[in-house]
Each structure stands twice: as C-alpha cells, then as structure tokens.
Amino acid sequence: MNGRALAGRLLPVWAVLVALLLGMVPVGLAGVNPAAAYEEILRGALADVYGFATTLVKTTPLLFAGLGIAVALRAGLVNIGAEGQIYMGGLAAAVVGLSVHGLPSVVHVPLALLAAGAAGGVWALVPALLKVGRGVSEVITTLLMNYVAIYLVSFLAGGPLMEPGAPYPYSRPLDAAAQLPVIIPATDAHAGILLALALAGFLHLIFGYTAVGFRVRMAGANPAAAAYAGVRVHATLVAAMVASGALAGLGGASEVMGLKHRLFDAFSPGYGYDAIIVAFLGAGQPLAVVATAFFFGALRSGADTMQRSLGFPSRSSSRFRGSPCCSSPPAWPCRDGSSAGRGDGRRSPRRCRPPWPQG
Amino acid sequence: MTPRGPETAPGALPSVDILRMEGITKRFGPVLANDRVTLAVRRGTVHALLGENGAGKTTLMNILFGLHAPDEGRVLLRGRPVEIRSTREAIRRRIGMIHQQFTLVPPLTVAENIVLGLPPRRGVFLDLRRVEREIESLSRAYGLDVDPRLPVWALPVGMQQRVEILKALYRRADLLILDEPTSVLTPAESEALFAIIRRLVAEGHSVVFISHKLEEVMRISDTITVLRHGRVVDTVRTADTTPAELARMMVGRDVVLRLFKGPPRAGGPALEVDDLHAVGDRGLPALRGVTFTVARGEILGIAGVDGNGQAELAEVIAGLRRPTAGRIRIDGRDVATPAGRRAVADRLAYIPADRGRFGVILDFTIAENLALKAFHRPPFSRGPVLDRSRIIDHARALAERFDIRMNSVLQPVRQLSGGNQQKVVLAREMSGEPVLIVAVQPSRGLDVGASEYVLRTILEQRDRGAGVLYISMELDEVLGLSDRVAVLYGGEIMGIVRPGDARLEDISLMMAGSLRTAQTAAPAQ
C-alpha cells in the first residue's frame, strides 16, 4: 500500500483527531482547561473498573446498532432508523420478559432476543419494501419510523405496561430469567457486550469469507452488474435491511434485559443516531465498528465523569460526539452514480458510498 | 459522400450569418470532443447538427452558450467576434438554449419560472400580472398556447419544453439552440414542436437543432452539419441530400479493419429470436417484432444508427430487460422463465456497451470481478464459504491468458485502463466457453491495439463454435467482422444481408428506414 492509499485508509482517524481539536474550542471558551478536560474523560472512561464498566455499558448498544447500520451500508443502503429499531427491539424483549414466566433462562433469554430481532427487522422491512417497490428513499422512511417507535414505547411505558403507582413511565421489572447476567461483579457491565462482540466477529466472517456476504456487497456496489451476474438484487437489499434492523433491535433488547431490567420511556439517549457515526467512521467494517463503538462509548462515559469533576455541563460534552460528524463526511465523497439500475425502468437515486476497500 | 466546394457551402454569404464558429477545438483530458469544427448558421433558418451520441454536438453548443471555453477557434455572432464566458453573457447576447434536461422549478408557475433570475420590474416587486400578460401575448404570437398561471409540475413534458422556449424568447433570444428536443416527446408533441419551430423561423429567429434522428432532421432543417468523432464530416443543404447519404456520413468510412477471417462454419442455432417486442426506458416501443437467428460459429452483426433499438435488444437477450412479447431461445432453451434463464446463464456471454455499469464492479478487485458470475459455486465456494485462494488462482490464470496489465489481482478494477477493464470483462465472459456472445460496441473507447485484441478474441470464439450477436454503431466494424448483417431501424429489422453481397447504398437506405428487403440471408453451412 503506498502512502497515499494509507492516508486514505486512515481518514477516519484524521477525522477523529480534527474533531478532538475542534472540541477544545468550546471547552476553552467555557473557561475549562481543554487538556484537563480530556484527561478527565480518559480517566473517567478507562482508569478504573467502574469507569471501564460504564464504558462497556455505553458501548454495547452503539456496537449492536453500529453493526446493523454497517450491514445496510455494505448493501448500499443508509439506515437512519436504528434508533427506532432499538426501541422496537427493547419493547419486544420487554413484552417477552414481562408476560412469560417459569421458563429457564437459557430458553427465556434467546426467546426475548429473537422477539427483539424480529421487531427490529420488521421495523426495517417497511422502508426496505418501499425502497425496492416504489423507489422511496430509505433515508427518509427509516428516519420517520423512529418517531413512531419512540412514541409507541412512550405510550406503552406510560400506559398499558406502566407499573401501577410508579412515579415515572416505566414497566414492572422483567422476569429474572429474562435478564442478562452481569459480567463484572458490582458493576452494570452485562453480557450484552459479549453477544455484540460475537456478532461483530460473525459479520466479519460473513462479509470477508462467504458467498452471502459477497452477494450483499455486489448488490450494494453495482446493482446492475449484480443483476446481470444472477443476483436477485431486490431480495438481497430487503434481506440486508431486515438484518440491519434486527441487529439494532438486539441493541434495544440488551439495554432492557441487561441494564434497565424494565421498559422505560425514552430509554435510549440517541444511541441509534450515534451509531450512524460509529458505522461510517468504521467504514462499514465490523471489526473497525467495534473500535469506533468503543471510542464513542468511552466518550459518553468519560464525559459524565468530566462533568462531575470539572463542573462542565455534559450538554457541551456532547459536542465531542458531534464533532466527528462534521469532520468525517468529507472522507466519503460521492462517487459517480453509474450503479443506478436501468433495466428495471426506474432510476435509483445517486448514492454516496464510503471508500472502504471492497475486497 | 460528395465533396463540396466552398462556393456551395452556406457560409458563402457572411452578411446573413447570425453565427459563425470557426476552427473550434475542445479537449477534455485526452478526449478530443471538438476538432477544428466550423459552423455557419444563416439568419432565419433551421440548422441541424446531426451525429451519433458523443459526436460532439452538445459540446459545441455548450461552448456557444458559455458553458465551456474553447481551446482554440473563435465565435462570430452577427458578424462580430465575441467571447462568451458565461451563460449570463450568452443570454445577454440573445442566445437561448433549451437543454435535454429542463431547468424549471416544478412548484413555481410558468410566469414565475420565466422571470426567475431577472431583475424585478417595479422597484422590489415582481409585478407578475404584467409578466403574465406579456407571456400570454408572446405565447399567442408563436402558437405556444401556454397558460402562465399554471404551476410547472402540472404541465406535460411537451408543455414544459414550451415554457423553456418561452423563457428564452422572453429574454429576447433570437438564436435558439434545441438540444435533442424530441427525445422526451411523443410523436404528437414532436409535430407540435415542429410547427412552433417553423413559426419562430418565419418570424426571423434562427434555430440550431441538435439531433441524431435522420427523418426529423430531414423534415425540419434547412441546412445540416454532420459531426462524427468531434469533426465536421460535411455541411449540406437538406434539399440536396438524402437520409441514406446522411446515415453513411454519420457512421463513416474512415476505419479500415484488418482482421484475418476464415469462412464461417455455422452449426445449430445459438440464439433464436421470434417476434420480439420491448419498450425503452421512457415506455415507448423500442423493439417491434424482431425475428432472427444466430447460428453457432457465425457472427450476426446488427447495424443501424444509434437509438433504433440496439441497446434494448442487447438488454432483453442478456436478461436485463423484460420483453413485452415474443420468444427468445438460447441454445435451444426458452429463457422466458427465471429457471430457463438460470439454465443458460453460464452459456451466455455479455459484453455491455457501458462497462462500468453492467460489466464490472469498479470498486471490487480484479479477482472478485473475474468470479462475479460463479462465486457461489464450486470451485469458488465450498458450501457457503468462499475459497479465496481458488478465486485468486483463477484470476491469475485468466489475467495471464488475457494479458490483463495490472500490479496484482487484488487491485480494484477502477485503477485499470479502459482497455484492461474490457479485458477483465472478456476474460470472465469468454472463459466459460459460451454458446452465445452478445457484444455491444465492445471496442468503444479503446485504443487501436486494445480494440483489435477485443475483435480478435471474438473471432476466435466464433471459430471455436460460439454464436455471436455483434451490435455496433460503427458500420465498418460491423461489415468487417460479421458473417451476416441485420439492419435495425425504428425497432424493426429492415433486412439481413451478407456484407460481401450487399451494396453499401442499400445498407445505408435500410439504416435510414427507406428500404426493406424481403429476402433474408441464411447462415452459411
């Protein structure tokens, strides 16, 4: 690999560095020493077992949803709907965890996860069908579906599923058999992260080493050539989108089953949106997404610590997460949209593809 | 073609020329889009610019409209040399251009679209009422029949085009450039447009009419300039020429192919097409009852002017476009059903005109592209798992056999030259020993060496026993390579002839739609 190609490969790293530099400006303006702020973030996120556990907790939903968005990206689709899919997955897991009793954990947990994956998948299926059937942009439809999901959970957590007498809209606790075990004693870190890591490895194998992954990448990179080579492009895109939604749905399930143990109103503080940046910075590569999800998880957890120790408002700290958004898009220029289908009589909109190596 | 002296050229009387473009040259990188083009348009006439896609017509007019700067040459407008650096300046000099893609804002009304970008009429106010009245009278004067109060989205395409014309007229344009104006219109809308053009010319306007359609150019223009590969082939008076002569000028006689070619040894049918109908991208009929057979071991060429159904024919046979009626049999098997299509997929080779779109996946590696059609089967896959080392070994072998110049089979195809990208397509498609090869302009955009290589490979496949359907807009290539030639015009086959037997004049007449032969040459046995 020559120097130029290496520099291109490292674009996400530059993006993050630029973002961290930009992040120093508001910190400095607020009268806080930026170096001290970053030190606090680092210490808070990684220095002790509690900080590290919190980082894992924040990484988990980001990783699930980031992997989901990465799957869609490989198929040339942009899934903005991970947030809604998280909510639907959390809701489905909660329903299974609240209504079923008496099962052993080894049955109850997979059952709840299965329901969550199905719910997230269905939430992504609607935009996928609109996309291949009517050419409606999945960016818009997945985004709009988020609101439906968030308000549906809000209604259920504050109404039919609400615990009687609760001060806030949340449900009764899930059946103990439907809860995920804690993996670091005396912390919140739960087994969800292990499942997410396993899925990342699995997806890495799928995209790198299997015919299925190759087919999805073909449909994403050049639908017309894929169709000629015998790939059923529409079916492939729908399947990839459903898998994408299912992964995000598992993220919601792991929040509910591993951390909260109840269905809370507004239980995701925008993990599904952060996951878009996680997936893009990870260039759609499952193992790289593990790294970017961990980075954003650490930012979220460290920023909380910094807020406590320096009195710096955490709303300002969210700028750290926002800045990579501003500095990363130039990393994926819009390429020539020559991949648009022609034989089907309908032109697909131009697509932007990140420059990950397709090999 | 008949050589014409300067005394008969329409440029002989400069005083009546509204426009002269002299020695215009424009390069885009290595591509010479316009090569010393000279054009003279007389006031009050319709001057057609005729040529295939990519002949340089639009580039020339974009230079006139200030969208490109010429590398060489000069432009004289109404007898005076001008330098047009922007569209704003072109409009100020009373030039109006109606592009293929309209530049209208759908939610705005006709009147709002027309005044868009003009300074307000009364202080800061638009005074749309007055504009609407002005547009109405303008519209009446030229028979345009457009209601200025309607929103543009509610208008049919033909009406939107008239709004574009009105927009130019409202800016006092008297030289109008229409870029392929009928390509978006139905036949009835085209008729109405021609009436409008005649009215404009009668009122003293001048029109440059860009087209690649022979019959409409014959009907509407006074003078025709034929462009080919960026050069002027000739400028002729419409009254003095014939569609056949124009067709011959468009496809040219300047490339002489030197290929050694033995007699065909035709075998059983590789492709049988029976009464095939299909519609094009805009829903208009593109193929109307096409019937022919390609035998194994022969090359059937499809000749014709671009846009007469060639692209649709290739796509239908390759399975990328659904026919509306008719039957296709490949190697004796009906391919109407997905199962039938799958059964012949390995025996069909397709070399598309647009490599980057159908032929290769530019961001995939050479190795992946070479396995594109068979990645899911042994030896490239074992069960669900890809065998990457087999894929790479296979690619290395093919790259050597087809002489693909590269650094590594793990390079993305995007990094290869056009010729080497085409070799990737050839290598993949030919390595399966196909029964039928559908090749569309396979040598387009390639240098001489690469295009000879491509044609030689196709000949070798024919000698091995493959049937070849060879579609090209380059008549010489088709005549030089094919054992039989079918001429396609308006989605119909005008005749199937043997290149040695047929007179060039007859082929030209068929390409212009003025001759249809009853007899059909049979494949040589």
PDB file of C-alpha atoms in Angstrom, chain A residues 199-298:
ATOM      1  CA  LEU A 199     -21.873 -10.816  16.217  1.00  0.00           C
ATOM      2  CA  ALA A 200     -19.074  -8.490  15.062  1.00  0.00           C
ATOM      3  CA  GLY A 201     -16.806 -11.485  14.539  1.00  0.00           C
ATOM      4  CA  PHE A 202     -19.590 -13.358  12.789  1.00  0.00           C
ATOM      5  CA  LEU A 203     -20.274 -10.453  10.412  1.00  0.00           C
ATOM      6  CA  HIS A 204     -16.572 -10.104   9.717  1.00  0.00           C
ATOM      7  CA  LEU A 205     -16.561 -13.719   8.525  1.00  0.00           C
ATOM      8  CA  ILE A 206     -19.770 -13.236   6.544  1.00  0.00           C
ATOM      9  CA  PHE A 207     -18.504 -10.259   4.568  1.00  0.00           C
ATOM     10  CA  GLY A 208     -14.975 -11.468   4.144  1.00  0.00           C
ATOM     11  CA  TYR A 209     -15.382 -15.157   3.548  1.00  0.00           C
ATOM     12  CA  THR A 210     -18.853 -16.175   2.411  1.00  0.00           C
ATOM     13  CA  ALA A 211     -20.917 -16.148  -0.758  1.00  0.00           C
ATOM     14  CA  VAL A 212     -23.769 -14.431   1.083  1.00  0.00           C
ATOM     15  CA  GLY A 213     -21.548 -11.513   2.044  1.00  0.00           C
ATOM     16  CA  PHE A 214     -20.180 -11.299  -1.471  1.00  0.00           C
ATOM     17  CA  ARG A 215     -23.716 -11.157  -2.838  1.00  0.00           C
ATOM     18  CA  VAL A 216     -24.674  -8.313  -0.494  1.00  0.00           C
ATOM     19  CA  ARG A 217     -21.542  -6.357  -1.400  1.00  0.00           C
ATOM     20  CA  MET A 218     -22.265  -6.857  -5.120  1.00  0.00           C
ATOM     21  CA  ALA A 219     -25.825  -5.608  -4.791  1.00  0.00           C
ATOM     22  CA  GLY A 220     -24.541  -2.604  -2.871  1.00  0.00           C
ATOM     23  CA  ALA A 221     -21.631  -1.724  -5.138  1.00  0.00           C
ATOM     24  CA  ASN A 222     -23.301  -2.122  -8.534  1.00  0.00           C
ATOM     25  CA  PRO A 223     -26.899  -3.349  -8.664  1.00  0.00           C
ATOM     26  CA  ALA A 224     -26.931  -3.518 -12.471  1.00  0.00           C
ATOM     27  CA  ALA A 225     -23.834  -5.706 -12.699  1.00  0.00           C
ATOM     28  CA  ALA A 226     -25.111  -7.804  -9.807  1.00  0.00           C
ATOM     29  CA  ALA A 227     -28.417  -8.364 -11.591  1.00  0.00           C
ATOM     30  CA  TYR A 228     -26.607  -9.456 -14.747  1.00  0.00           C
ATOM     31  CA  ALA A 229     -24.486 -11.870 -12.720  1.00  0.00           C
ATOM     32  CA  GLY A 230     -27.671 -13.507 -11.461  1.00  0.00           C
ATOM     33  CA  VAL A 231     -28.082 -11.834  -8.058  1.00  0.00           C
ATOM     34  CA  ARG A 232     -31.694 -11.121  -7.099  1.00  0.00           C
ATOM     35  CA  VAL A 233     -30.908  -7.545  -6.159  1.00  0.00           C
ATOM     36  CA  HIS A 234     -34.227  -6.528  -4.633  1.00  0.00           C
ATOM     37  CA  ALA A 235     -34.446  -9.594  -2.411  1.00  0.00           C
ATOM     38  CA  THR A 236     -30.845  -9.076  -1.329  1.00  0.00           C
ATOM     39  CA  LEU A 237     -31.428  -5.436  -0.401  1.00  0.00           C
ATOM     40  CA  VAL A 238     -34.555  -6.291   1.590  1.00  0.00           C
ATOM     41  CA  ALA A 239     -32.737  -9.067   3.440  1.00  0.00           C
ATOM     42  CA  ALA A 240     -29.792  -6.813   4.267  1.00  0.00           C
ATOM     43  CA  MET A 241     -32.096  -4.105   5.578  1.00  0.00           C
ATOM     44  CA  VAL A 242     -34.028  -6.561   7.738  1.00  0.00           C
ATOM     45  CA  ALA A 243     -30.764  -7.907   9.165  1.00  0.00           C
ATOM     46  CA  SER A 244     -29.711  -4.330   9.813  1.00  0.00           C
ATOM     47  CA  GLY A 245     -32.902  -3.615  11.748  1.00  0.00           C
ATOM     48  CA  ALA A 246     -32.661  -6.905  13.637  1.00  0.00           C
ATOM     49  CA  LEU A 247     -29.143  -6.062  14.853  1.00  0.00           C
ATOM     50  CA  ALA A 248     -30.271  -2.655  16.083  1.00  0.00           C
ATOM     51  CA  GLY A 249     -33.276  -4.349  17.709  1.00  0.00           C
ATOM     52  CA  LEU A 250     -30.910  -6.620  19.646  1.00  0.00           C
ATOM     53  CA  GLY A 251     -29.217  -3.451  20.884  1.00  0.00           C
ATOM     54  CA  GLY A 252     -32.535  -2.330  22.361  1.00  0.00           C
ATOM     55  CA  ALA A 253     -33.088  -5.756  23.884  1.00  0.00           C
ATOM     56  CA  SER A 254     -29.697  -5.742  25.548  1.00  0.00           C
ATOM     57  CA  GLU A 255     -30.418  -2.311  27.069  1.00  0.00           C
ATOM     58  CA  VAL A 256     -33.708  -3.529  28.503  1.00  0.00           C
ATOM     59  CA  MET A 257     -32.612  -7.042  29.507  1.00  0.00           C
ATOM     60  CA  GLY A 258     -29.090  -6.223  30.640  1.00  0.00           C
ATOM     61  CA  LEU A 259     -29.141  -2.731  32.111  1.00  0.00           C
ATOM     62  CA  LYS A 260     -32.577  -1.313  32.885  1.00  0.00           C
ATOM     63  CA  HIS A 261     -34.482  -4.590  33.515  1.00  0.00           C
ATOM     64  CA  ARG A 262     -37.649  -2.608  32.853  1.00  0.00           C
ATOM     65  CA  LEU A 263     -39.114  -0.863  29.826  1.00  0.00           C
ATOM     66  CA  PHE A 264     -38.514   2.828  30.393  1.00  0.00           C
ATOM     67  CA  ASP A 265     -39.962   5.683  28.417  1.00  0.00           C
ATOM     68  CA  ALA A 266     -37.197   7.220  26.256  1.00  0.00           C
ATOM     69  CA  PHE A 267     -34.724   4.513  27.315  1.00  0.00           C
ATOM     70  CA  SER A 268     -32.231   5.253  24.524  1.00  0.00           C
ATOM     71  CA  PRO A 269     -30.499   8.644  24.683  1.00  0.00           C
ATOM     72  CA  GLY A 270     -29.886   8.673  20.912  1.00  0.00           C
ATOM     73  CA  TYR A 271     -27.685   5.567  20.653  1.00  0.00           C
ATOM     74  CA  GLY A 272     -29.220   4.867  17.245  1.00  0.00           C
ATOM     75  CA  TYR A 273     -28.045   8.231  15.929  1.00  0.00           C
ATOM     76  CA  ASP A 274     -24.542   7.978  17.388  1.00  0.00           C
ATOM     77  CA  ALA A 275     -24.383   4.538  15.798  1.00  0.00           C
ATOM     78  CA  ILE A 276     -24.630   6.150  12.344  1.00  0.00           C
ATOM     79  CA  ILE A 277     -21.339   7.920  13.017  1.00  0.00           C
ATOM     80  CA  VAL A 278     -19.936   4.747  14.570  1.00  0.00           C
ATOM     81  CA  ALA A 279     -20.731   2.751  11.415  1.00  0.00           C
ATOM     82  CA  PHE A 280     -19.467   5.406   8.999  1.00  0.00           C
ATOM     83  CA  LEU A 281     -16.242   6.012  10.928  1.00  0.00           C
ATOM     84  CA  GLY A 282     -15.779   2.251  10.999  1.00  0.00           C
ATOM     85  CA  ALA A 283     -16.197   2.315   7.210  1.00  0.00           C
ATOM     86  CA  GLY A 284     -18.759  -0.452   7.423  1.00  0.00           C
ATOM     87  CA  GLN A 285     -16.135  -2.986   8.530  1.00  0.00           C
ATOM     88  CA  PRO A 286     -17.466  -4.988  11.508  1.00  0.00           C
ATOM     89  CA  LEU A 287     -14.135  -5.138  13.382  1.00  0.00           C
ATOM     90  CA  ALA A 288     -13.500  -1.430  12.834  1.00  0.00           C
ATOM     91  CA  VAL A 289     -17.014  -0.755  14.135  1.00  0.00           C
ATOM     92  CA  VAL A 290     -16.002  -2.485  17.383  1.00  0.00           C
ATOM     93  CA  ALA A 291     -13.244   0.105  17.763  1.00  0.00           C
ATOM     94  CA  THR A 292     -15.373   3.113  16.875  1.00  0.00           C
ATOM     95  CA  ALA A 293     -18.237   1.963  19.101  1.00  0.00           C
ATOM     96  CA  PHE A 294     -15.810   1.578  21.996  1.00  0.00           C
ATOM     97  CA  PHE A 295     -14.402   5.043  21.297  1.00  0.00           C
ATOM     98  CA  PHE A 296     -17.858   6.630  21.380  1.00  0.00           C
ATOM     99  CA  GLY A 297     -18.832   4.574  24.414  1.00  0.00           C
ATOM    100  CA  ALA A 298     -15.750   5.854  26.209  1.00  0.00           C
TER     101      ALA A 298
END
